[in-house]
Coordinates of C-alpha atoms in Angstrom, one line a residue:
M1 CA 0.0 0.0 0.0
A2 CA 1.4 3.4 -1.0
D3 CA 2.3 6.0 1.6
I4 CA -0.5 8.6 2.0
I5 CA 0.9 11.0 4.7
Q6 CA 2.9 13.9 3.4
L7 CA 4.3 17.2 4.7
L8 CA 2.3 20.2 3.8
P9 CA 4.0 23.1 1.9
D10 CA 4.8 26.2 4.0
H11 CA 2.2 28.4 2.3
V12 CA -0.6 25.9 3.0
A13 CA 0.6 25.5 6.7
N14 CA 0.6 29.3 7.0
Q15 CA -2.9 29.6 5.7
I16 CA -4.1 27.0 8.2
A17 CA -2.4 28.8 11.0
A18 CA -3.9 32.1 9.8
G19 CA -7.4 30.6 10.3
E20 CA -6.7 30.5 14.1
V21 CA -4.7 33.7 14.4
V22 CA -6.5 36.0 11.9
Q23 CA -10.2 35.8 12.2
R24 CA -11.1 39.3 11.0
P25 CA -9.4 42.7 10.5
A26 CA -9.5 43.3 14.2
S27 CA -7.2 40.3 14.8
V28 CA -4.5 42.0 12.5
V29 CA -4.9 45.2 14.4
K30 CA -4.3 43.5 17.7
E31 CA -1.2 41.7 16.6
L32 CA 0.4 44.7 15.0
L33 CA -0.3 47.0 17.9
E34 CA 1.1 44.5 20.4
N35 CA 4.3 44.1 18.2
A36 CA 4.7 47.9 18.3
I37 CA 4.4 47.9 22.1
D38 CA 7.0 45.1 22.4
A39 CA 9.3 47.2 20.3
E40 CA 9.2 49.8 23.1
A41 CA 7.4 52.5 21.0
T42 CA 6.2 55.7 22.7
T43 CA 4.0 56.8 19.8
I44 CA 1.8 54.5 17.8
K45 CA -0.5 55.4 14.8
L46 CA -3.2 53.1 13.4
I47 CA -4.5 53.8 9.9
V48 CA -7.5 51.8 8.7
K49 CA -9.5 51.9 5.4
D50 CA -12.8 50.2 4.7
A51 CA -12.8 48.8 8.3
G52 CA -9.5 47.1 7.6
K53 CA -10.6 45.2 4.5
T54 CA -8.5 47.4 2.2
L55 CA -5.7 48.7 4.5
I56 CA -4.4 48.2 8.1
Q57 CA -1.2 50.1 8.8
V58 CA 0.6 50.5 12.1
I59 CA 3.4 53.1 12.4
D60 CA 5.6 53.2 15.5
N61 CA 8.8 54.9 16.7
G62 CA 10.1 51.7 18.3
K63 CA 13.6 50.3 18.1
G64 CA 13.1 48.8 14.6
M65 CA 14.7 45.8 13.0
S66 CA 17.9 45.0 11.1
A67 CA 17.6 43.7 7.5
T68 CA 18.1 40.1 8.6
D69 CA 15.5 40.3 11.4
A70 CA 13.1 42.0 9.1
R71 CA 13.3 39.1 6.7
L72 CA 13.2 36.4 9.4
S73 CA 10.2 37.9 11.2
F74 CA 7.9 36.5 8.5
E75 CA 9.0 32.9 9.1
R76 CA 6.9 30.6 11.2
H77 CA 7.9 30.2 14.9
A78 CA 10.6 33.0 14.5
T79 CA 10.5 35.3 17.6
S80 CA 12.7 37.4 19.7
K81 CA 10.5 37.1 22.8
I82 CA 11.5 33.7 24.1
R83 CA 14.5 31.3 23.9
N84 CA 13.3 28.1 25.6
A85 CA 10.2 26.5 27.1
E86 CA 10.8 27.9 30.6
D87 CA 10.4 31.4 29.2
L88 CA 6.7 30.6 28.6
F89 CA 6.1 31.0 32.4
Q90 CA 8.0 34.3 32.7
L91 CA 6.5 36.3 29.9
N92 CA 6.7 40.0 30.0
T93 CA 5.9 40.6 26.3
K94 CA 2.7 40.5 24.3
G95 CA 3.8 38.1 21.7
F96 CA 5.9 34.9 22.0
R97 CA 4.7 32.4 19.4
G98 CA 6.2 33.9 16.3
E99 CA 3.1 33.0 14.2
A100 CA 1.4 36.4 13.7
L101 CA 3.4 38.0 10.9
A102 CA 3.7 34.6 9.0
S103 CA 0.0 34.1 9.2
I104 CA -0.8 37.6 8.1
A105 CA 1.6 37.5 5.2
A106 CA 0.0 34.2 4.0
I107 CA -3.4 35.9 3.4
A108 CA -2.6 39.5 2.5
H109 CA -0.3 41.9 0.7
V110 CA 2.2 43.1 3.3
E111 CA 4.7 46.0 3.1
L112 CA 7.2 46.4 5.9
K113 CA 9.5 49.4 6.4
T114 CA 11.8 49.4 9.4
K115 CA 15.1 51.1 10.6
Q116 CA 17.1 50.9 13.7
E117 CA 18.3 54.1 15.4
D118 CA 22.0 53.6 14.5
D119 CA 21.4 52.7 10.9
E120 CA 21.5 55.2 8.1
L121 CA 19.1 53.3 5.9
G122 CA 16.2 51.0 6.5
T123 CA 14.7 47.9 4.9
C124 CA 11.6 47.6 2.8
I125 CA 10.1 44.1 2.2
E126 CA 7.0 43.3 0.1
I127 CA 5.2 40.0 0.5
E128 CA 2.1 38.6 -1.2
G129 CA 0.6 35.3 0.0
S130 CA 3.8 34.2 1.8
E131 CA 5.9 34.9 -1.3
V132 CA 8.6 37.6 -1.0
K133 CA 8.3 39.9 -3.9
S134 CA 11.1 42.4 -3.1
Q135 CA 13.6 43.4 -0.4
D136 CA 15.2 46.8 -0.9
V137 CA 17.1 49.5 1.0
V138 CA 14.8 52.5 1.7
V139 CA 14.9 55.9 3.5
T140 CA 12.6 55.7 6.4
P141 CA 12.4 57.2 9.9
K142 CA 13.4 55.2 13.0
G143 CA 10.9 52.5 13.9
T144 CA 8.6 50.3 11.9
S145 CA 5.7 50.8 9.5
L146 CA 3.8 47.7 8.6
A147 CA 0.9 47.9 6.1
V148 CA -1.5 45.0 5.5
K149 CA -3.5 45.4 2.3
N150 CA -6.3 43.3 0.7
L151 CA -6.9 41.0 3.6
F152 CA -8.0 37.4 2.6
F153 CA -7.3 38.3 -1.1
N154 CA -6.4 34.6 -1.8
I155 CA -9.2 33.1 0.4
P156 CA -12.4 34.6 -1.2
A157 CA -14.7 32.4 0.9
R158 CA -13.2 33.8 4.1
R159 CA -13.5 37.3 2.8
N160 CA -17.2 36.8 2.1
F161 CA -17.7 35.8 5.7
L162 CA -16.7 39.2 6.9
K163 CA -19.5 41.4 8.2
S164 CA -20.4 44.9 7.1
N165 CA -17.9 47.7 7.4
A166 CA -19.8 49.2 10.4
V167 CA -19.6 45.9 12.3
E168 CA -16.0 45.2 11.4
L169 CA -15.0 48.8 12.4
R170 CA -16.5 48.3 15.8
H171 CA -14.4 45.2 16.3
V172 CA -11.3 47.2 15.3
I173 CA -12.1 50.0 17.7
D174 CA -12.7 47.4 20.5
E175 CA -9.2 46.0 20.0
F176 CA -7.7 49.5 19.8
H177 CA -9.4 50.4 23.1
R178 CA -8.1 47.3 24.8
V179 CA -4.5 48.0 23.9
A180 CA -4.7 51.8 24.5
L181 CA -6.3 51.3 28.0
A182 CA -3.5 48.8 29.0
H183 CA -0.8 51.4 28.1
P184 CA -1.8 54.9 29.1
S185 CA 1.9 56.0 29.0
I186 CA 2.0 55.5 25.2
T187 CA 0.5 58.0 22.7
F188 CA -2.1 56.4 20.4
S189 CA -3.9 57.8 17.4
M190 CA -6.4 56.2 15.0
F191 CA -7.5 57.2 11.5
H192 CA -10.3 55.7 9.5
N193 CA -10.8 56.5 5.8
G194 CA -8.7 59.6 6.3
S195 CA -10.5 61.1 9.3
E196 CA -9.1 61.1 12.8
T197 CA -11.2 58.8 15.1
F198 CA -9.0 58.9 18.3
N199 CA -6.1 61.0 19.5
L200 CA -5.0 59.7 22.9
P201 CA -2.0 61.6 24.4
E202 CA 0.2 60.2 27.1
S203 CA -1.7 60.5 30.4
N204 CA -2.6 58.7 33.6
Y205 CA -5.0 55.8 33.7
R206 CA -8.1 57.8 34.7
Q207 CA -7.5 60.4 32.0
R208 CA -7.0 57.7 29.4
I209 CA -10.4 56.2 30.3
V210 CA -12.0 59.7 30.0
N211 CA -10.4 60.3 26.6
I212 CA -11.8 57.1 25.2
F213 CA -15.3 57.0 26.7
G214 CA -16.1 60.7 27.0
T215 CA -15.8 63.4 29.6
K216 CA -19.0 62.3 31.4
T217 CA -17.2 59.1 32.4
N218 CA -15.1 61.0 34.9
E219 CA -17.9 61.4 37.5
K220 CA -18.8 57.7 37.2
L221 CA -15.4 56.3 38.3
V222 CA -14.7 54.9 41.8
P223 CA -11.0 54.1 42.5
V224 CA -10.0 50.6 43.6
E225 CA -6.6 50.0 45.2
E226 CA -5.5 46.8 46.9
A227 CA -2.0 45.3 47.4
T228 CA -1.4 41.8 48.7
E229 CA 1.3 39.2 48.4
V230 CA -0.7 37.3 45.8
L231 CA -2.3 40.1 43.8
T232 CA -2.1 43.8 43.3
I233 CA -5.3 45.5 42.1
S234 CA -5.5 49.1 40.7
G235 CA -8.1 50.8 38.6
F236 CA -11.7 51.9 38.7
V237 CA -15.3 50.6 38.9
G238 CA -18.4 52.5 37.8
K239 CA -21.0 53.8 40.1
P240 CA -24.1 51.6 40.2
E241 CA -26.5 54.4 39.0
F242 CA -24.5 54.6 35.7
A243 CA -24.6 50.8 35.0
K244 CA -25.7 49.9 31.5
K245 CA -27.2 46.8 29.9
S246 CA -24.2 46.3 27.7
R247 CA -20.7 44.9 28.7
N248 CA -18.8 47.5 26.6
E249 CA -17.2 49.0 29.7
Q250 CA -15.8 45.9 31.3
F251 CA -12.0 45.5 31.1
F252 CA -9.7 43.1 33.0
F253 CA -5.9 43.5 32.4
V254 CA -3.5 41.0 33.9
N255 CA 0.1 42.2 33.7
N256 CA -1.0 44.8 31.1
R257 CA -2.7 42.2 28.9
F258 CA -6.4 42.2 28.2
I259 CA -8.2 39.0 29.2
K260 CA -11.7 37.7 29.4
S261 CA -12.7 35.8 32.6
A262 CA -16.3 34.9 33.4
Y263 CA -15.1 33.8 36.9
L264 CA -13.6 37.1 37.8
N265 CA -16.5 38.9 36.2
H266 CA -18.8 37.0 38.7
A267 CA -16.6 38.4 41.5
I268 CA -17.4 41.9 40.4
N269 CA -21.1 41.2 40.1
S270 CA -21.1 39.7 43.5
A271 CA -19.5 42.9 44.9
F272 CA -22.3 44.9 43.3
E273 CA -25.1 42.6 44.6
G274 CA -28.1 44.6 45.6
L275 CA -26.9 47.8 44.0
L276 CA -27.8 47.2 40.3
K277 CA -31.1 47.0 38.5
D278 CA -32.1 43.8 36.8
G279 CA -30.1 43.2 33.7
A280 CA -27.7 46.1 34.4
Q281 CA -23.9 45.4 34.0
P282 CA -21.3 47.1 36.2
S283 CA -18.5 49.0 34.6
Y284 CA -14.9 48.3 35.6
F285 CA -11.4 49.0 34.4
L286 CA -9.1 46.9 36.6
N287 CA -5.4 46.1 36.3
L288 CA -4.3 42.9 38.1
T289 CA -0.6 42.4 38.6
V290 CA 0.4 38.8 39.5
N291 CA 3.6 36.8 39.4
P292 CA 4.1 35.6 35.8
Q293 CA 5.0 32.1 37.0
T294 CA 1.5 31.7 38.5
I295 CA -0.4 32.1 35.2
D296 CA -0.5 30.3 31.9
I297 CA -1.2 32.4 28.8
N298 CA -0.5 29.8 26.2
I299 CA -4.0 28.2 26.2
H300 CA -5.8 30.1 23.4
P301 CA -4.8 31.4 20.0
T302 CA -6.0 35.0 20.8
K303 CA -4.3 34.9 24.2
T304 CA -7.4 36.4 25.9
E305 CA -7.9 33.5 28.2
I306 CA -5.5 32.8 31.1
K307 CA -5.2 30.0 33.6
F308 CA -4.5 31.0 37.3
D309 CA -2.8 28.8 39.9
D310 CA -5.3 29.9 42.6
E311 CA -8.5 31.4 41.2
H312 CA -10.4 31.1 44.4
T313 CA -8.0 33.5 46.3
L314 CA -8.1 36.0 43.4
Y315 CA -11.9 35.8 43.4
A316 CA -12.1 36.6 47.2
I317 CA -9.5 39.4 47.0
L318 CA -11.1 41.0 44.0
R319 CA -14.6 40.9 45.4
S320 CA -13.4 42.3 48.8
A321 CA -11.5 45.1 47.2
V322 CA -14.4 46.3 45.0
K323 CA -16.8 46.0 47.9
H324 CA -14.5 48.0 50.1
S325 CA -14.1 50.8 47.6
L326 CA -17.9 51.0 47.1
G327 CA -18.3 51.4 50.8
Q328 CA -15.3 53.7 51.3
F329 CA -16.7 56.3 48.8
N330 CA -20.2 56.0 50.2
I331 CA -21.5 54.2 47.2
A332 CA -22.9 51.3 49.2
P333 CA -24.0 51.2 52.9
V334 CA -21.4 49.8 55.3
L335 CA -21.1 49.3 59.0
D336 CA -19.1 52.2 60.4
F337 CA -17.0 51.1 63.4
E338 CA -15.1 54.4 63.6
R339 CA -18.1 56.7 64.3
D340 CA -17.8 59.5 66.9
A341 CA -19.5 58.3 70.0
N342 CA -19.9 61.9 71.3
L343 CA -22.6 62.4 68.6
D344 CA -24.8 59.7 70.0
T345 CA -27.7 60.5 72.4
P346 CA -26.7 59.8 76.0
Y347 CA -28.6 56.9 77.6
N348 CA -29.9 58.9 80.5
Y349 CA -31.7 61.2 78.1
Q350 CA -33.1 58.5 75.9
Q351 CA -35.6 57.4 78.6
K352 CA -37.0 60.8 79.3
S353 CA -40.3 61.6 77.8
A354 CA -41.1 64.8 75.9
P355 CA -42.7 67.7 77.9
S356 CA -46.5 67.6 78.1
V357 CA -48.7 70.3 76.5
E358 CA -52.0 71.3 78.2
V359 CA -54.8 72.7 76.0
D360 CA -57.9 74.6 77.2
S361 CA -60.6 73.1 75.1
S362 CA -63.1 75.9 76.2
F363 CA -60.9 78.7 74.9
N364 CA -62.7 80.9 72.3
P365 CA -61.2 84.3 71.3
F366 CA -64.5 85.4 69.8
K367 CA -66.4 85.4 73.1
D368 CA -67.2 88.8 74.7
E369 CA -65.8 88.1 78.1
V370 CA -62.1 87.8 78.9
V371 CA -60.8 84.3 78.6
T372 CA -59.0 83.1 81.7
S373 CA -57.3 79.8 82.4
K374 CA -59.0 77.2 84.6
S375 CA -55.9 76.0 86.2
S376 CA -53.3 78.0 88.1
S377 CA -50.5 76.1 86.3
S378 CA -51.7 77.3 82.9
V379 CA -52.0 80.9 84.2
S380 CA -48.4 80.9 85.2
S381 CA -47.4 79.6 81.8
F382 CA -49.1 82.5 80.1
S383 CA -48.4 85.2 82.7
G384 CA -46.4 87.3 80.2
S385 CA -49.0 87.2 77.5
P386 CA -52.1 89.6 77.3
S387 CA -55.6 88.4 77.9
F388 CA -57.8 87.8 74.9
K389 CA -60.9 90.1 74.6
K390 CA -63.2 90.7 71.7
D391 CA -63.8 94.3 71.1
R392 CA -67.4 95.2 70.6
G393 CA -68.0 96.4 67.1
T394 CA -70.5 96.2 64.3
S395 CA -72.0 92.7 64.3
W396 CA -71.8 90.8 61.1
E397 CA -75.5 90.9 60.6
S398 CA -75.4 94.7 60.1
L399 CA -73.2 94.3 57.0
Y400 CA -76.2 93.0 55.1
V401 CA -78.9 95.3 56.6
G402 CA -80.5 97.4 53.8
L403 CA -79.1 95.5 50.9
E404 CA -82.6 94.9 49.6
S405 CA -83.5 98.6 49.7
K406 CA -80.3 99.8 47.9
G407 CA -80.3 100.2 44.2
N408 CA -82.2 97.9 41.9
Q409 CA -84.1 95.3 43.9
S410 CA -83.9 92.8 41.1
A411 CA -80.1 93.0 41.0
S412 CA -79.8 92.0 44.7
N413 CA -82.5 89.5 44.8
F414 CA -80.7 86.2 45.0
S415 CA -83.8 84.3 44.1
E416 CA -83.7 85.7 40.6
V417 CA -80.0 84.9 40.0
T418 CA -79.4 82.0 37.7
F419 CA -76.4 79.7 37.9
E420 CA -74.7 77.6 35.2
S421 CA -76.0 74.1 35.6
E422 CA -73.7 71.0 35.7
P423 CA -73.2 69.6 32.2
E424 CA -75.2 66.5 31.6
T425 CA -73.5 63.5 30.1
A426 CA -75.7 61.5 27.9
S427 CA -75.6 57.7 28.5
I428 CA -75.8 55.2 25.7
F429 CA -77.8 52.9 27.8
D430 CA -80.6 53.5 30.3
N431 CA -79.6 52.6 33.8
E432 CA -82.1 49.7 33.9
N433 CA -80.8 48.4 30.6
E434 CA -77.1 48.6 31.1
V435 CA -75.0 46.0 29.2
E436 CA -73.2 43.8 31.6
H437 CA -69.5 43.4 30.7
K438 CA -68.5 39.7 30.6
Q439 CA -64.9 38.9 31.5
T440 CA -63.3 36.6 28.9
T441 CA -59.6 36.9 29.9
Y442 CA -57.7 36.1 33.2
Q443 CA -54.2 36.9 34.2
L444 CA -52.1 34.1 35.7
N445 CA -49.1 35.0 38.0
N446 CA -48.9 38.4 36.3
K447 CA -47.2 36.7 33.4
F448 CA -49.7 34.8 31.3
I449 CA -53.1 35.8 29.9
I450 CA -55.7 33.0 29.8
S451 CA -58.4 33.4 27.2
T452 CA -61.1 31.1 26.1
I453 CA -61.7 29.9 22.5
K454 CA -64.3 27.6 21.0
S455 CA -62.1 24.5 21.1
G456 CA -60.5 25.2 24.5
M457 CA -58.3 27.9 25.8
L458 CA -55.3 30.1 24.9
V459 CA -52.3 30.8 27.2
I460 CA -50.5 34.0 26.1
D461 CA -47.1 35.3 27.3
Q462 CA -47.9 38.9 27.9
H463 CA -44.3 40.2 27.4
R464 CA -43.7 38.4 24.1
A465 CA -47.2 39.3 22.8
H466 CA -46.7 43.0 23.5
Q467 CA -43.2 42.8 21.9
R468 CA -44.8 41.4 18.7
V469 CA -47.5 44.2 18.7
L470 CA -45.0 47.0 19.2
Y471 CA -42.5 45.5 16.8
E472 CA -45.0 45.5 13.9
E473 CA -46.2 49.0 14.8
Y474 CA -42.7 50.5 14.9
L475 CA -41.6 48.7 11.8
Q476 CA -44.6 50.1 9.9
N477 CA -43.8 53.6 11.2
I478 CA -40.2 53.3 10.0
T479 CA -40.8 51.7 6.6
V480 CA -44.3 52.9 5.5
K481 CA -45.4 56.0 7.3
E482 CA -43.8 58.7 9.5
G483 CA -44.2 58.1 13.2
V484 CA -46.1 60.6 15.4
S485 CA -43.9 62.6 17.7
Q486 CA -44.7 64.4 21.0
Q487 CA -42.6 67.5 21.7
L488 CA -40.8 67.7 25.1
L489 CA -41.3 70.8 27.3
F490 CA -37.5 70.9 28.0
P491 CA -34.9 69.4 25.7
L492 CA -33.4 66.1 26.9
E493 CA -29.6 66.0 26.9
L494 CA -27.8 62.6 27.0
H495 CA -24.1 61.8 27.1
F496 CA -22.5 58.9 25.1
S497 CA -19.0 57.9 24.1
K498 CA -17.6 58.7 20.6
Q499 CA -18.2 55.1 19.5
E500 CA -21.9 55.2 20.7
I501 CA -22.4 58.6 19.0
Q502 CA -21.3 57.1 15.7
L503 CA -23.9 54.3 16.1
I504 CA -26.7 56.8 16.9
Q505 CA -25.7 58.9 13.8
Q506 CA -26.0 55.8 11.6
L507 CA -29.4 55.1 13.0
Q508 CA -30.6 58.7 13.3
E509 CA -32.7 58.6 10.2
D510 CA -34.6 55.5 11.2
L511 CA -35.0 56.8 14.8
E512 CA -36.6 60.0 13.4
A513 CA -39.0 57.9 11.4
T514 CA -40.3 56.4 14.6
G515 CA -40.9 59.9 16.1
F516 CA -37.6 60.9 17.7
V517 CA -36.5 64.5 17.0
F518 CA -32.8 65.3 17.4
T519 CA -31.3 68.8 17.4
H520 CA -27.7 67.8 18.2
V521 CA -25.9 64.5 17.7
K522 CA -22.1 65.0 18.1
D523 CA -19.3 65.8 20.5
E524 CA -20.5 63.1 23.0
I525 CA -23.8 64.8 23.4
V526 CA -27.3 64.0 22.1
V527 CA -30.1 66.6 22.4
I528 CA -33.6 65.3 21.9
T529 CA -36.7 67.6 21.6
G530 CA -39.3 65.0 20.6
V531 CA -40.0 61.4 21.3
P532 CA -42.5 58.9 19.9
V533 CA -46.1 58.9 21.3
N534 CA -46.5 56.6 24.3
V535 CA -42.7 56.7 25.0
P536 CA -42.1 58.2 28.5
E537 CA -39.3 60.7 28.7
S538 CA -37.6 58.6 31.5
E539 CA -37.4 55.6 29.1
V540 CA -35.5 57.4 26.3
S541 CA -32.0 56.8 27.6
I542 CA -32.9 53.2 28.3
I543 CA -34.2 52.7 24.8
L544 CA -31.0 54.2 23.2
E545 CA -28.7 52.2 25.5
Q546 CA -30.6 49.0 24.6
L547 CA -30.5 49.9 20.9
I548 CA -26.7 50.4 21.1
S549 CA -26.2 47.2 23.0
D550 CA -28.3 45.2 20.4
V551 CA -26.4 46.7 17.5
E552 CA -23.0 45.9 19.0
N553 CA -23.9 42.4 20.4
E554 CA -26.1 41.0 17.7
V555 CA -23.4 41.4 15.0
P556 CA -25.9 41.5 12.1
D557 CA -24.9 40.0 8.7
S558 CA -24.6 41.7 5.4
H559 CA -28.3 41.6 4.9
F560 CA -28.8 43.4 8.2
S561 CA -31.7 45.9 8.2
A562 CA -31.2 48.8 10.6
A563 CA -35.0 49.5 10.6
D564 CA -35.7 45.9 11.6
L565 CA -33.2 45.9 14.4
L566 CA -34.4 49.3 15.7
A567 CA -38.0 48.1 15.8
K568 CA -37.0 45.0 17.7
S569 CA -34.9 46.9 20.2
M570 CA -37.6 49.5 20.9
A571 CA -40.2 46.8 21.2
K572 CA -38.1 44.9 23.7
S573 CA -37.5 48.1 25.8
L574 CA -41.1 49.3 25.9
A575 CA -43.0 46.0 26.1
I576 CA -44.9 45.3 29.4
K577 CA -42.7 43.2 31.7
T578 CA -43.4 40.0 33.4
G579 CA -45.0 40.8 36.8
Q580 CA -47.0 43.7 35.6
T581 CA -50.7 43.6 36.6
L582 CA -53.1 44.3 33.8
T583 CA -56.8 45.2 34.1
N584 CA -59.4 43.2 32.2
I585 CA -59.8 45.8 29.5
E586 CA -56.0 45.9 29.0
Q587 CA -55.8 42.1 28.8
E588 CA -58.6 42.0 26.1
H589 CA -57.0 44.9 24.2
L590 CA -53.6 43.1 24.2
V591 CA -55.2 39.9 22.9
N592 CA -57.1 41.7 20.2
R593 CA -54.0 43.6 19.0
L594 CA -51.9 40.4 19.0
F595 CA -54.2 38.6 16.7
A596 CA -54.4 41.6 14.4
C597 CA -50.7 41.2 13.8
K598 CA -49.3 39.5 10.7
E599 CA -47.3 37.0 12.7
P600 CA -49.1 36.6 16.0
S601 CA -47.6 33.2 16.9
V602 CA -44.0 34.3 17.4
S603 CA -42.2 37.2 19.0
P604 CA -39.8 39.4 17.1
T605 CA -37.0 37.0 18.3
N606 CA -38.9 33.9 17.0
K607 CA -40.1 32.7 20.4
T608 CA -43.6 31.3 20.9
T609 CA -46.1 33.9 22.1
F610 CA -49.1 31.7 22.9
I611 CA -50.1 28.0 23.1
T612 CA -53.6 26.4 22.8
M613 CA -55.0 23.7 24.9
T614 CA -58.1 21.9 23.6
V615 CA -60.9 20.5 25.7
D616 CA -59.8 17.0 24.8
E617 CA -56.3 17.6 26.1
L618 CA -57.8 18.9 29.3
E619 CA -60.0 15.9 29.7
K620 CA -57.0 13.6 29.2
K621 CA -55.3 15.2 32.2
F622 CA -58.1 13.9 34.4
M623 CA -58.1 10.4 33.1

């Protein structure tokens, strides 16, 4: 039998490796930015075109590479970060595998320009699909400039799987945020399609957070500081009243490396227990510093997952530190063992009753005689006050004497004065023939509506049913007719980050079709002067936050309809919730509106809205 196992060519192996390392343009951004940081750069510039599909370029002022290193950097498993296996447990750099540049060069057109400080000339290398096209000497400033063009040009199927530019750009910005937050001492800038998106100067950690997420973020931050033998924690958590439904402001950094950890996230949620609304997510920007020998980074291609030696200890310390900060800055109630005892009420005064008050029930200041107190004790208490005596004057009856004789008698005769009668409301039915309203629906556990039908009964989920009703109503307003707007007495001013403002600008036209009226949408501020009918002013910020969260987390495909997503998001925000009591009229109205919909059987998220149970099925239950 012939041998069937063979060694794959390098360019095929590189493409396979690229499938793990490079998932989308944001993966390239992450690898290039981390390489620039490892090169000890103090200024890093990111240039992106068409959300990274056309161009991703990172320019830094790091130490650069020699001609030999520049050529060798594109080989698989070639790295300057480690020398042996033991170095994997003492990592102080971002990269260490030596796969990133080789994987990127296998699926894109790459141009590298680099120069060391002591060299007069630099090196320029051009690679297309792992094939080196040219290597020349070039005049270039100190540092490295690496441009990645036409990503996935030789894997068209992979390129077709990429989402829309708006979605891919959000992933690029997320990676940019993660790297920039971990290194506030480095100057970062980002340009997309020729316009500056971010300009982050060198600053402290708090200022870096504010520069990324907006000036309004400054008042939301609560410092967290804790130092132990196992773990050192520094950073900030957000105040509970500013918590959002999205997880966009949750950042863990371990030794300046962004990680994802559901276990540590649970520790934060536990510290915020009782302080957050249902569904709200706490904000946090926390740096954890641990011994590199106690963690294992080499367990995931993206290096965003880490194994800890003692997760339970880290959980306890993190939860305690956050809880302590919330109490220290009066965010959460705590037991104060250091209060000043001098401010307490002495015990010998606590048992004393309040002074009694005596009241003379027969006292009347309108009597003719002088009012005197009945008891000597009360006389002594009012000894300094004058006695009350009613001066004799014209009696009140005399004010009306002669009115009938003065002027025109008919004008003062009250019997001839006519008054406007109460408006009479006509009734459709006579009292004796009133139609008796028959109840046909019942509410179960403030969650389900039970309604009878000819063959049995209906059980309707009130939340999902109302979602379907609102969804079709808003979708019709957006696509067919203009929504009705109610003007606000005072403009509503809301604050968002730059990234959220861009999303609102993209959806502004659709939002206005539903009834929103915007007068200002830029510079981290949104001013609203009108909202759709039946939308309370207090719900506006919740609706927009939910919409932003849906757009970011749903990751719609290329056939994504902004109008459809907007209608779904608004319906989810405004639908009646489970636990809300409905009157009989409201129950019937909801049932009637549900079955007037085009698709009453499912919610906008394709979940069942009602089920039927026939009489035969009920009878079988009793057999």
